[in-house]
PDB file of N, CA and C in Angstrom:
ATOM      1  N   MET A   1      65.316  24.028   7.275  1.00  0.00           N
ATOM      2  CA  MET A   1      64.788  23.202   8.305  1.00  0.00           C
ATOM      3  C   MET A   1      64.361  24.618   9.417  1.00  0.00           C
ATOM      4  N   LYS A   2      65.939  25.208   9.502  1.00  0.00           N
ATOM      5  CA  LYS A   2      65.990  25.719  10.954  1.00  0.00           C
ATOM      6  C   LYS A   2      64.643  27.432  10.672  1.00  0.00           C
ATOM      7  N   THR A   3      64.485  27.709   9.545  1.00  0.00           N
ATOM      8  CA  THR A   3      63.480  28.533   9.395  1.00  0.00           C
ATOM      9  C   THR A   3      62.116  27.655   9.500  1.00  0.00           C
ATOM     10  N   LYS A   4      61.790  27.276   9.257  1.00  0.00           N
ATOM     11  CA  LYS A   4      60.877  25.688   9.534  1.00  0.00           C
ATOM     12  C   LYS A   4      60.516  25.711  11.403  1.00  0.00           C
ATOM     13  N   SER A   5      61.081  25.351  12.112  1.00  0.00           N
ATOM     14  CA  SER A   5      61.641  25.238  13.095  1.00  0.00           C
ATOM     15  C   SER A   5      61.392  26.929  14.127  1.00  0.00           C
ATOM     16  N   ILE A   6      61.674  27.072  13.519  1.00  0.00           N
ATOM     17  CA  ILE A   6      61.983  28.795  14.021  1.00  0.00           C
ATOM     18  C   ILE A   6      60.623  29.407  13.989  1.00  0.00           C
ATOM     19  N   ARG A   7      59.984  29.140  12.705  1.00  0.00           N
ATOM     20  CA  ARG A   7      58.393  29.698  12.828  1.00  0.00           C
ATOM     21  C   ARG A   7      57.435  28.839  13.693  1.00  0.00           C
ATOM     22  N   LEU A   8      57.306  27.646  13.720  1.00  0.00           N
ATOM     23  CA  LEU A   8      56.807  26.548  14.512  1.00  0.00           C
ATOM     24  C   LEU A   8      57.044  27.171  16.125  1.00  0.00           C
ATOM     25  N   GLY A   9      58.144  27.949  16.491  1.00  0.00           N
ATOM     26  CA  GLY A   9      58.117  28.003  17.781  1.00  0.00           C
ATOM     27  C   GLY A   9      57.128  29.555  18.054  1.00  0.00           C
ATOM     28  N   ILE A  10      57.619  30.000  16.934  1.00  0.00           N
ATOM     29  CA  ILE A  10      56.969  31.454  17.179  1.00  0.00           C
ATOM     30  C   ILE A  10      55.362  31.273  17.134  1.00  0.00           C
ATOM     31  N   THR A  11      54.642  30.339  16.199  1.00  0.00           N
ATOM     32  CA  THR A  11      54.067  30.144  16.164  1.00  0.00           C
ATOM     33  C   THR A  11      52.887  29.658  17.523  1.00  0.00           C
ATOM     34  N   ARG A  12      53.817  28.811  18.282  1.00  0.00           N
ATOM     35  CA  ARG A  12      52.969  28.006  19.352  1.00  0.00           C
ATOM     36  C   ARG A  12      53.614  29.624  20.429  1.00  0.00           C
ATOM     37  N   VAL A  13      54.360  30.381  20.472  1.00  0.00           N
ATOM     38  CA  VAL A  13      54.502  31.067  21.708  1.00  0.00           C
ATOM     39  C   VAL A  13      53.287  32.335  21.833  1.00  0.00           C
ATOM     40  N   LEU A  14      52.973  32.628  20.101  1.00  0.00           N
ATOM     41  CA  LEU A  14      51.552  33.752  20.078  1.00  0.00           C
ATOM     42  C   LEU A  14      50.405  32.907  20.250  1.00  0.00           C
ATOM     43  N   THR A  15      50.210  31.222  20.168  1.00  0.00           N
ATOM     44  CA  THR A  15      48.889  30.661  20.584  1.00  0.00           C
ATOM     45  C   THR A  15      48.971  30.948  21.832  1.00  0.00           C
ATOM     46  N   THR A  16      50.077  30.237  22.258  1.00  0.00           N
ATOM     47  CA  THR A  16      50.225  30.476  24.166  1.00  0.00           C
ATOM     48  C   THR A  16      49.382  32.325  24.819  1.00  0.00           C
ATOM     49  N   ALA A  17      50.780  32.811  23.791  1.00  0.00           N
ATOM     50  CA  ALA A  17      50.015  34.440  24.309  1.00  0.00           C
ATOM     51  C   ALA A  17      48.893  34.730  24.309  1.00  0.00           C
ATOM     52  N   ALA A  18      48.310  34.223  23.198  1.00  0.00           N
ATOM     53  CA  ALA A  18      46.676  34.536  23.239  1.00  0.00           C
ATOM     54  C   ALA A  18      45.470  34.024  24.132  1.00  0.00           C
ATOM     55  N   VAL A  19      46.485  32.546  24.142  1.00  0.00           N
ATOM     56  CA  VAL A  19      45.391  31.935  25.136  1.00  0.00           C
ATOM     57  C   VAL A  19      45.137  32.681  26.851  1.00  0.00           C
ATOM     58  N   MET A  20      46.439  33.068  26.973  1.00  0.00           N
ATOM     59  CA  MET A  20      46.817  33.673  28.736  1.00  0.00           C
ATOM     60  C   MET A  20      46.129  34.741  28.756  1.00  0.00           C
ATOM     61  N   ILE A  21      46.434  35.935  27.047  1.00  0.00           N
ATOM     62  CA  ILE A  21      45.452  37.133  27.335  1.00  0.00           C
ATOM     63  C   ILE A  21      44.081  37.074  27.559  1.00  0.00           C
ATOM     64  N   GLY A  22      43.631  36.269  26.335  1.00  0.00           N
ATOM     65  CA  GLY A  22      42.058  36.060  26.076  1.00  0.00           C
ATOM     66  C   GLY A  22      41.122  35.425  27.114  1.00  0.00           C
ATOM     67  N   GLY A  23      42.429  34.557  27.304  1.00  0.00           N
ATOM     68  CA  GLY A  23      41.183  33.490  27.818  1.00  0.00           C
ATOM     69  C   GLY A  23      41.126  33.547  29.671  1.00  0.00           C
ATOM     70  N   GLY A  24      39.689  34.164  30.196  1.00  0.00           N
ATOM     71  CA  GLY A  24      39.833  34.167  31.688  1.00  0.00           C
ATOM     72  C   GLY A  24      39.850  32.859  32.486  1.00  0.00           C
ATOM     73  N   SER A  25      39.524  33.527  33.881  1.00  0.00           N
ATOM     74  CA  SER A  25      39.817  31.729  34.356  1.00  0.00           C
ATOM     75  C   SER A  25      38.209  31.375  33.917  1.00  0.00           C
ATOM     76  N   SER A  26      36.902  32.459  34.012  1.00  0.00           N
ATOM     77  CA  SER A  26      35.738  31.360  33.510  1.00  0.00           C
ATOM     78  C   SER A  26      35.385  30.552  32.417  1.00  0.00           C
ATOM     79  N   VAL A  27      36.763  30.940  31.454  1.00  0.00           N
ATOM     80  CA  VAL A  27      37.272  30.164  30.215  1.00  0.00           C
ATOM     81  C   VAL A  27      37.317  28.982  30.449  1.00  0.00           C
ATOM     82  N   LEU A  28      38.393  28.811  31.059  1.00  0.00           N
ATOM     83  CA  LEU A  28      39.469  27.955  31.622  1.00  0.00           C
ATOM     84  C   LEU A  28      38.659  26.772  32.619  1.00  0.00           C
ATOM     85  N   ALA A  29      37.687  27.263  33.099  1.00  0.00           N
ATOM     86  CA  ALA A  29      36.720  26.187  34.212  1.00  0.00           C
ATOM     87  C   ALA A  29      36.252  26.150  33.666  1.00  0.00           C
ATOM     88  N   CYS A  30      35.518  24.582  34.667  1.00  0.00           N
ATOM     89  CA  CYS A  30      33.829  23.867  33.950  1.00  0.00           C
ATOM     90  C   CYS A  30      32.772  24.349  34.480  1.00  0.00           C
ATOM     91  N   PRO A  31      31.659  25.062  34.175  1.00  0.00           N
ATOM     92  CA  PRO A  31      30.545  25.370  34.677  1.00  0.00           C
ATOM     93  C   PRO A  31      29.844  24.623  36.123  1.00  0.00           C
ATOM     94  N   VAL A  32      30.537  23.815  36.736  1.00  0.00           N
ATOM     95  CA  VAL A  32      30.566  22.977  38.030  1.00  0.00           C
ATOM     96  C   VAL A  32      31.876  23.445  38.853  1.00  0.00           C
ATOM     97  N   CYS A  33      32.607  23.920  38.212  1.00  0.00           N
ATOM     98  CA  CYS A  33      33.963  24.486  38.795  1.00  0.00           C
ATOM     99  C   CYS A  33      34.510  26.393  39.572  1.00  0.00           C
ATOM    100  N   PHE A  34      33.428  26.500  38.345  1.00  0.00           N
ATOM    101  CA  PHE A  34      33.324  28.251  38.288  1.00  0.00           C
ATOM    102  C   PHE A  34      32.964  28.933  39.524  1.00  0.00           C
ATOM    103  N   VAL A  35      31.410  28.706  39.543  1.00  0.00           N
ATOM    104  CA  VAL A  35      31.051  29.787  41.036  1.00  0.00           C
ATOM    105  C   VAL A  35      30.760  28.747  41.941  1.00  0.00           C
ATOM    106  N   ALA A  36      31.589  27.500  42.055  1.00  0.00           N
ATOM    107  CA  ALA A  36      30.955  26.402  42.899  1.00  0.00           C
ATOM    108  C   ALA A  36      31.653  26.779  44.450  1.00  0.00           C
ATOM    109  N   GLU A  37      31.098  26.621  45.744  1.00  0.00           N
ATOM    110  CA  GLU A  37      31.471  26.606  46.966  1.00  0.00           C
ATOM    111  C   GLU A  37      32.209  25.509  46.386  1.00  0.00           C
ATOM    112  N   GLU A  38      33.258  25.106  48.197  1.00  0.00           N
ATOM    113  CA  GLU A  38      34.057  23.739  48.156  1.00  0.00           C
ATOM    114  C   GLU A  38      32.972  22.998  48.882  1.00  0.00           C
ATOM    115  N   THR A  39      32.212  22.223  47.294  1.00  0.00           N
ATOM    116  CA  THR A  39      31.870  20.621  47.846  1.00  0.00           C
ATOM    117  C   THR A  39      31.853  19.913  47.609  1.00  0.00           C
ATOM    118  N   SER A  40      31.662  18.338  48.366  1.00  0.00           N
ATOM    119  CA  SER A  40      31.965  17.709  47.946  1.00  0.00           C
ATOM    120  C   SER A  40      32.181  16.903  46.304  1.00  0.00           C
ATOM    121  N   MET A  41      31.747  17.798  45.903  1.00  0.00           N
ATOM    122  CA  MET A  41      31.791  17.487  44.366  1.00  0.00           C
ATOM    123  C   MET A  41      32.363  18.572  43.957  1.00  0.00           C
ATOM    124  N   VAL A  42      33.044  19.041  43.764  1.00  0.00           N
ATOM    125  CA  VAL A  42      34.272  19.855  43.689  1.00  0.00           C
ATOM    126  C   VAL A  42      35.711  19.515  44.013  1.00  0.00           C
ATOM    127  N   ASP A  43      35.790  18.634  45.483  1.00  0.00           N
ATOM    128  CA  ASP A  43      36.633  17.928  46.102  1.00  0.00           C
ATOM    129  C   ASP A  43      36.993  16.585  44.967  1.00  0.00           C
ATOM    130  N   GLY A  44      35.708  15.746  44.796  1.00  0.00           N
ATOM    131  CA  GLY A  44      35.503  14.618  44.486  1.00  0.00           C
ATOM    132  C   GLY A  44      36.670  15.188  43.364  1.00  0.00           C
ATOM    133  N   THR A  45      36.495  15.448  42.545  1.00  0.00           N
ATOM    134  CA  THR A  45      36.529  15.658  40.766  1.00  0.00           C
ATOM    135  C   THR A  45      37.992  16.738  40.793  1.00  0.00           C
ATOM    136  N   LYS A  46      38.474  16.898  41.625  1.00  0.00           N
ATOM    137  CA  LYS A  46      39.905  17.341  42.112  1.00  0.00           C
ATOM    138  C   LYS A  46      40.828  16.417  42.450  1.00  0.00           C
ATOM    139  N   LEU A  47      40.234  15.461  43.108  1.00  0.00           N
ATOM    140  CA  LEU A  47      40.795  13.860  43.419  1.00  0.00           C
ATOM    141  C   LEU A  47      41.000  12.915  42.329  1.00  0.00           C
ATOM    142  N   GLY A  48      39.749  13.174  41.531  1.00  0.00           N
ATOM    143  CA  GLY A  48      39.963  12.292  40.228  1.00  0.00           C
ATOM    144  C   GLY A  48      41.159  12.951  39.526  1.00  0.00           C
ATOM    145  N   VAL A  49      41.349  14.404  39.537  1.00  0.00           N
ATOM    146  CA  VAL A  49      42.057  15.225  38.213  1.00  0.00           C
ATOM    147  C   VAL A  49      43.280  14.362  39.222  1.00  0.00           C
ATOM    148  N   LEU A  50      43.594  13.738  40.210  1.00  0.00           N
ATOM    149  CA  LEU A  50      44.901  14.212  40.570  1.00  0.00           C
ATOM    150  C   LEU A  50      45.113  12.308  40.656  1.00  0.00           C
ATOM    151  N   VAL A  51      44.159  11.760  41.025  1.00  0.00           N
ATOM    152  CA  VAL A  51      44.453   9.923  40.581  1.00  0.00           C
ATOM    153  C   VAL A  51      44.791  10.364  38.987  1.00  0.00           C
ATOM    154  N   MET A  52      44.223  10.658  38.063  1.00  0.00           N
ATOM    155  CA  MET A  52      44.266  10.189  36.337  1.00  0.00           C
ATOM    156  C   MET A  52      45.805  10.526  36.508  1.00  0.00           C
ATOM    157  N   LEU A  53      46.359  11.895  36.767  1.00  0.00           N
ATOM    158  CA  LEU A  53      47.553  12.671  36.682  1.00  0.00           C
ATOM    159  C   LEU A  53      48.792  11.589  37.350  1.00  0.00           C
ATOM    160  N   ALA A  54      48.315  10.819  38.636  1.00  0.00           N
ATOM    161  CA  ALA A  54      49.528   9.885  39.446  1.00  0.00           C
ATOM    162  C   ALA A  54      49.319   8.746  38.185  1.00  0.00           C
ATOM    163  N   ILE A  55      47.975   7.971  37.257  1.00  0.00           N
ATOM    164  CA  ILE A  55      48.099   6.647  36.451  1.00  0.00           C
ATOM    165  C   ILE A  55      49.318   7.081  35.800  1.00  0.00           C
ATOM    166  N   THR A  56      48.435   8.089  34.840  1.00  0.00           N
ATOM    167  CA  THR A  56      49.476   8.813  33.868  1.00  0.00           C
ATOM    168  C   THR A  56      50.665   8.468  34.214  1.00  0.00           C
ATOM    169  N   LEU A  57      51.884   9.112  34.905  1.00  0.00           N
ATOM    170  CA  LEU A  57      52.979   9.492  35.399  1.00  0.00           C
ATOM    171  C   LEU A  57      53.254   7.778  35.909  1.00  0.00           C
ATOM    172  N   ALA A  58      52.722   7.372  36.239  1.00  0.00           N
ATOM    173  CA  ALA A  58      53.147   5.562  36.690  1.00  0.00           C
ATOM    174  C   ALA A  58      53.801   5.052  35.136  1.00  0.00           C
ATOM    175  N   VAL A  59      52.579   5.112  34.890  1.00  0.00           N
ATOM    176  CA  VAL A  59      52.478   4.513  33.533  1.00  0.00           C
ATOM    177  C   VAL A  59      53.770   4.707  32.666  1.00  0.00           C
ATOM    178  N   GLN A  60      53.845   6.252  32.319  1.00  0.00           N
ATOM    179  CA  GLN A  60      55.063   6.784  32.081  1.00  0.00           C
ATOM    180  C   GLN A  60      56.501   6.334  32.230  1.00  0.00           C
ATOM    181  N   GLY A  61      56.297   6.067  34.097  1.00  0.00           N
ATOM    182  CA  GLY A  61      57.586   5.675  34.545  1.00  0.00           C
ATOM    183  C   GLY A  61      58.096   4.410  34.083  1.00  0.00           C
ATOM    184  N   GLY A  62      56.630   3.475  34.148  1.00  0.00           N
ATOM    185  CA  GLY A  62      56.679   2.112  33.782  1.00  0.00           C
ATOM    186  C   GLY A  62      57.942   2.195  32.320  1.00  0.00           C
ATOM    187  N   PHE A  63      57.112   2.939  31.501  1.00  0.00           N
ATOM    188  CA  PHE A  63      57.766   3.087  30.193  1.00  0.00           C
ATOM    189  C   PHE A  63      59.271   3.699  30.396  1.00  0.00           C
ATOM    190  N   VAL A  64      59.603   4.452  30.669  1.00  0.00           N
ATOM    191  CA  VAL A  64      61.305   4.711  30.890  1.00  0.00           C
ATOM    192  C   VAL A  64      61.567   3.368  31.550  1.00  0.00           C
ATOM    193  N   GLY A  65      61.421   3.090  32.509  1.00  0.00           N
ATOM    194  CA  GLY A  65      62.290   2.240  33.414  1.00  0.00           C
ATOM    195  C   GLY A  65      62.550   0.712  32.520  1.00  0.00           C
ATOM    196  N   PHE A  66      61.425   0.235  31.416  1.00  0.00           N
ATOM    197  CA  PHE A  66      61.195  -0.778  30.562  1.00  0.00           C
ATOM    198  C   PHE A  66      62.757  -0.255  29.164  1.00  0.00           C
ATOM    199  N   PHE A  67      62.581   1.167  28.934  1.00  0.00           N
ATOM    200  CA  PHE A  67      63.580   0.906  27.770  1.00  0.00           C
ATOM    201  C   PHE A  67      64.906   1.780  28.846  1.00  0.00           C
ATOM    202  N   LEU A  68      64.965   1.985  29.634  1.00  0.00           N
ATOM    203  CA  LEU A  68      66.307   1.926  30.612  1.00  0.00           C
ATOM    204  C   LEU A  68      66.740   0.760  30.424  1.00  0.00           C
ATOM    205  N   TYR A  69      65.524   0.073  30.869  1.00  0.00           N
ATOM    206  CA  TYR A  69      66.239  -1.773  31.221  1.00  0.00           C
ATOM    207  C   TYR A  69      67.116  -2.327  29.678  1.00  0.00           C
ATOM    208  N   LEU A  70      66.271  -2.244  28.650  1.00  0.00           N
ATOM    209  CA  LEU A  70      66.705  -2.455  27.499  1.00  0.00           C
ATOM    210  C   LEU A  70      67.895  -1.980  27.005  1.00  0.00           C
ATOM    211  N   ARG A  71      68.379  -0.419  27.233  1.00  0.00           N
ATOM    212  CA  ARG A  71      69.676  -0.224  26.823  1.00  0.00           C
ATOM    213  C   ARG A  71      70.553  -0.749  27.558  1.00  0.00           C
ATOM    214  N   LYS A  72      70.421  -1.529  29.021  1.00  0.00           N
ATOM    215  CA  LYS A  72      71.279  -1.592  29.845  1.00  0.00           C
ATOM    216  C   LYS A  72      71.564  -3.004  28.872  1.00  0.00           C
ATOM    217  N   ARG A  73      70.530  -3.753  28.812  1.00  0.00           N
ATOM    218  CA  ARG A  73      71.105  -5.547  28.667  1.00  0.00           C
ATOM    219  C   ARG A  73      71.141  -5.119  26.961  1.00  0.00           C
ATOM    220  N   ALA A  74      70.957  -4.253  26.041  1.00  0.00           N
ATOM    221  CA  ALA A  74      71.435  -4.476  24.807  1.00  0.00           C
ATOM    222  C   ALA A  74      73.484  -4.026  25.397  1.00  0.00           C
ATOM    223  N   LYS A  75      73.427  -2.973  25.934  1.00  0.00           N
ATOM    224  CA  LYS A  75      74.820  -2.381  26.532  1.00  0.00           C
ATOM    225  C   LYS A  75      75.587  -3.682  26.932  1.00  0.00           C
ATOM    226  N   ARG A  76      75.172  -4.839  27.880  1.00  0.00           N
ATOM    227  CA  ARG A  76      75.544  -5.891  28.339  1.00  0.00           C
ATOM    228  C   ARG A  76      75.825  -7.027  27.593  1.00  0.00           C
ATOM    229  N   ILE A  77      75.114  -7.095  26.687  1.00  0.00           N
ATOM    230  CA  ILE A  77      75.458  -8.032  25.622  1.00  0.00           C
ATOM    231  C   ILE A  77      75.944  -7.625  24.194  1.00  0.00           C
ATOM    232  N   ALA A  78      76.247  -6.428  24.298  1.00  0.00           N
ATOM    233  CA  ALA A  78      77.262  -6.292  23.251  1.00  0.00           C
ATOM    234  C   ALA A  78      79.044  -5.956  23.898  1.00  0.00           C
ATOM    235  N   ASP A  79      78.872  -5.956  24.911  1.00  0.00           N
ATOM    236  CA  ASP A  79      80.304  -6.084  25.524  1.00  0.00           C
ATOM    237  C   ASP A  79      80.253  -7.096  25.403  1.00  0.00           C
ATOM    238  N   ILE A  80      79.012  -8.249  25.686  1.00  0.00           N
ATOM    239  CA  ILE A  80      80.101  -9.838  25.995  1.00  0.00           C
ATOM    240  C   ILE A  80      80.433 -10.515  24.716  1.00  0.00           C
ATOM    241  N   ASP A  81      79.831  -9.786  23.295  1.00  0.00           N
ATOM    242  CA  ASP A  81      79.691 -10.199  22.262  1.00  0.00           C
ATOM    243  C   ASP A  81      81.317  -9.812  21.773  1.00  0.00           C
ATOM    244  N   LEU A  82      81.637  -8.350  21.999  1.00  0.00           N
ATOM    245  CA  LEU A  82      82.668  -8.038  21.605  1.00  0.00           C
ATOM    246  C   LEU A  82      83.820  -8.832  22.397  1.00  0.00           C
ATOM    247  N   ASP A  83      83.790  -9.102  23.766  1.00  0.00           N
ATOM    248  CA  ASP A  83      84.972  -9.851  24.343  1.00  0.00           C
ATOM    249  C   ASP A  83      84.714 -11.143  24.279  1.00  0.00           C
ATOM    250  N   THR A  84      83.969 -11.660  23.368  1.00  0.00           N
ATOM    251  CA  THR A  84      83.813 -13.122  22.529  1.00  0.00           C
ATOM    252  C   THR A  84      84.723 -13.024  21.070  1.00  0.00           C
ATOM    253  N   GLU A  85      84.404 -11.813  20.253  1.00  0.00           N
ATOM    254  CA  GLU A  85      85.594 -11.799  19.279  1.00  0.00           C
ATOM    255  C   GLU A  85      86.613 -11.136  19.578  1.00  0.00           C
ATOM    256  N   TRP A  86      86.720 -10.715  20.360  1.00  0.00           N
ATOM    257  CA  TRP A  86      88.161 -10.675  20.915  1.00  0.00           C
ATOM    258  C   TRP A  86      88.991 -11.186  21.088  1.00  0.00           C
ATOM    259  N   SER A  87      88.452 -12.459  22.057  1.00  0.00           N
ATOM    260  CA  SER A  87      89.402 -13.820  22.569  1.00  0.00           C
ATOM    261  C   SER A  87      89.316 -14.766  20.838  1.00  0.00           C
ATOM    262  N   GLU A  88      88.571 -14.532  20.312  1.00  0.00           N
ATOM    263  CA  GLU A  88      88.607 -15.583  19.221  1.00  0.00           C
ATOM    264  C   GLU A  88      89.807 -14.889  18.330  1.00  0.00           C
ATOM    265  N   LEU A  89      89.850 -13.468  18.207  1.00  0.00           N
ATOM    266  CA  LEU A  89      90.973 -12.669  17.387  1.00  0.00           C
ATOM    267  C   LEU A  89      91.981 -13.150  17.408  1.00  0.00           C
ATOM    268  N   GLN A  90      92.766 -13.273  19.489  1.00  0.00           N
ATOM    269  CA  GLN A  90      93.255 -13.192  19.837  1.00  0.00           C
ATOM    270  C   GLN A  90      94.238 -14.977  19.776  1.00  0.00           C
ATOM    271  N   GLY A  91      92.799 -15.304  20.059  1.00  0.00           N
ATOM    272  CA  GLY A  91      93.141 -17.236  19.951  1.00  0.00           C
ATOM    273  C   GLY A  91      93.714 -17.395  18.055  1.00  0.00           C
ATOM    274  N   GLY A  92      93.179 -16.744  17.504  1.00  0.00           N
ATOM    275  CA  GLY A  92      94.007 -17.270  16.038  1.00  0.00           C
ATOM    276  C   GLY A  92      95.064 -16.463  15.511  1.00  0.00           C
ATOM    277  N   ALA A  93      95.518 -15.216  16.076  1.00  0.00           N
ATOM    278  CA  ALA A  93      96.337 -14.722  16.081  1.00  0.00           C
ATOM    279  C   ALA A  93      97.702 -15.738  16.584  1.00  0.00           C
ATOM    280  N   SER A  94      97.547 -16.787  17.550  1.00  0.00           N
ATOM    281  CA  SER A  94      98.549 -17.025  18.610  1.00  0.00           C
ATOM    282  C   SER A  94      98.945 -18.368  17.905  1.00  0.00           C
ATOM    283  N   ARG A  95      97.677 -19.016  17.152  1.00  0.00           N
ATOM    284  CA  ARG A  95      97.904 -19.941  16.477  1.00  0.00           C
ATOM    285  C   ARG A  95      98.914 -19.644  15.042  1.00  0.00           C
ATOM    286  N   THR A  96      99.121 -18.897  14.268  1.00  0.00           N
ATOM    287  CA  THR A  96      99.723 -18.471  12.898  1.00  0.00           C
ATOM    288  C   THR A  96     101.213 -18.525  13.474  1.00  0.00           C
TER     289      THR A  96
END
């Protein structure tokens, strides 16, 4: 298992290095943004990307909040069940 994860990590590092070395800024830019002046179209594109990132982060934050709520609720219910079981055991021990 360790060799597989090490091999996967090496592959990722080499792929990232190849993209960084081989890919210039012209490869990473779209035709509209590459040699464009600061026009309203470029500004709109940048704003669109930021809005999409904000929406994605908001949805992911909602998932994180929901799962934290579920974890807290499960812990509270487990504590209540443990207290109930403990009180039943204590009540049963005093009767005998």
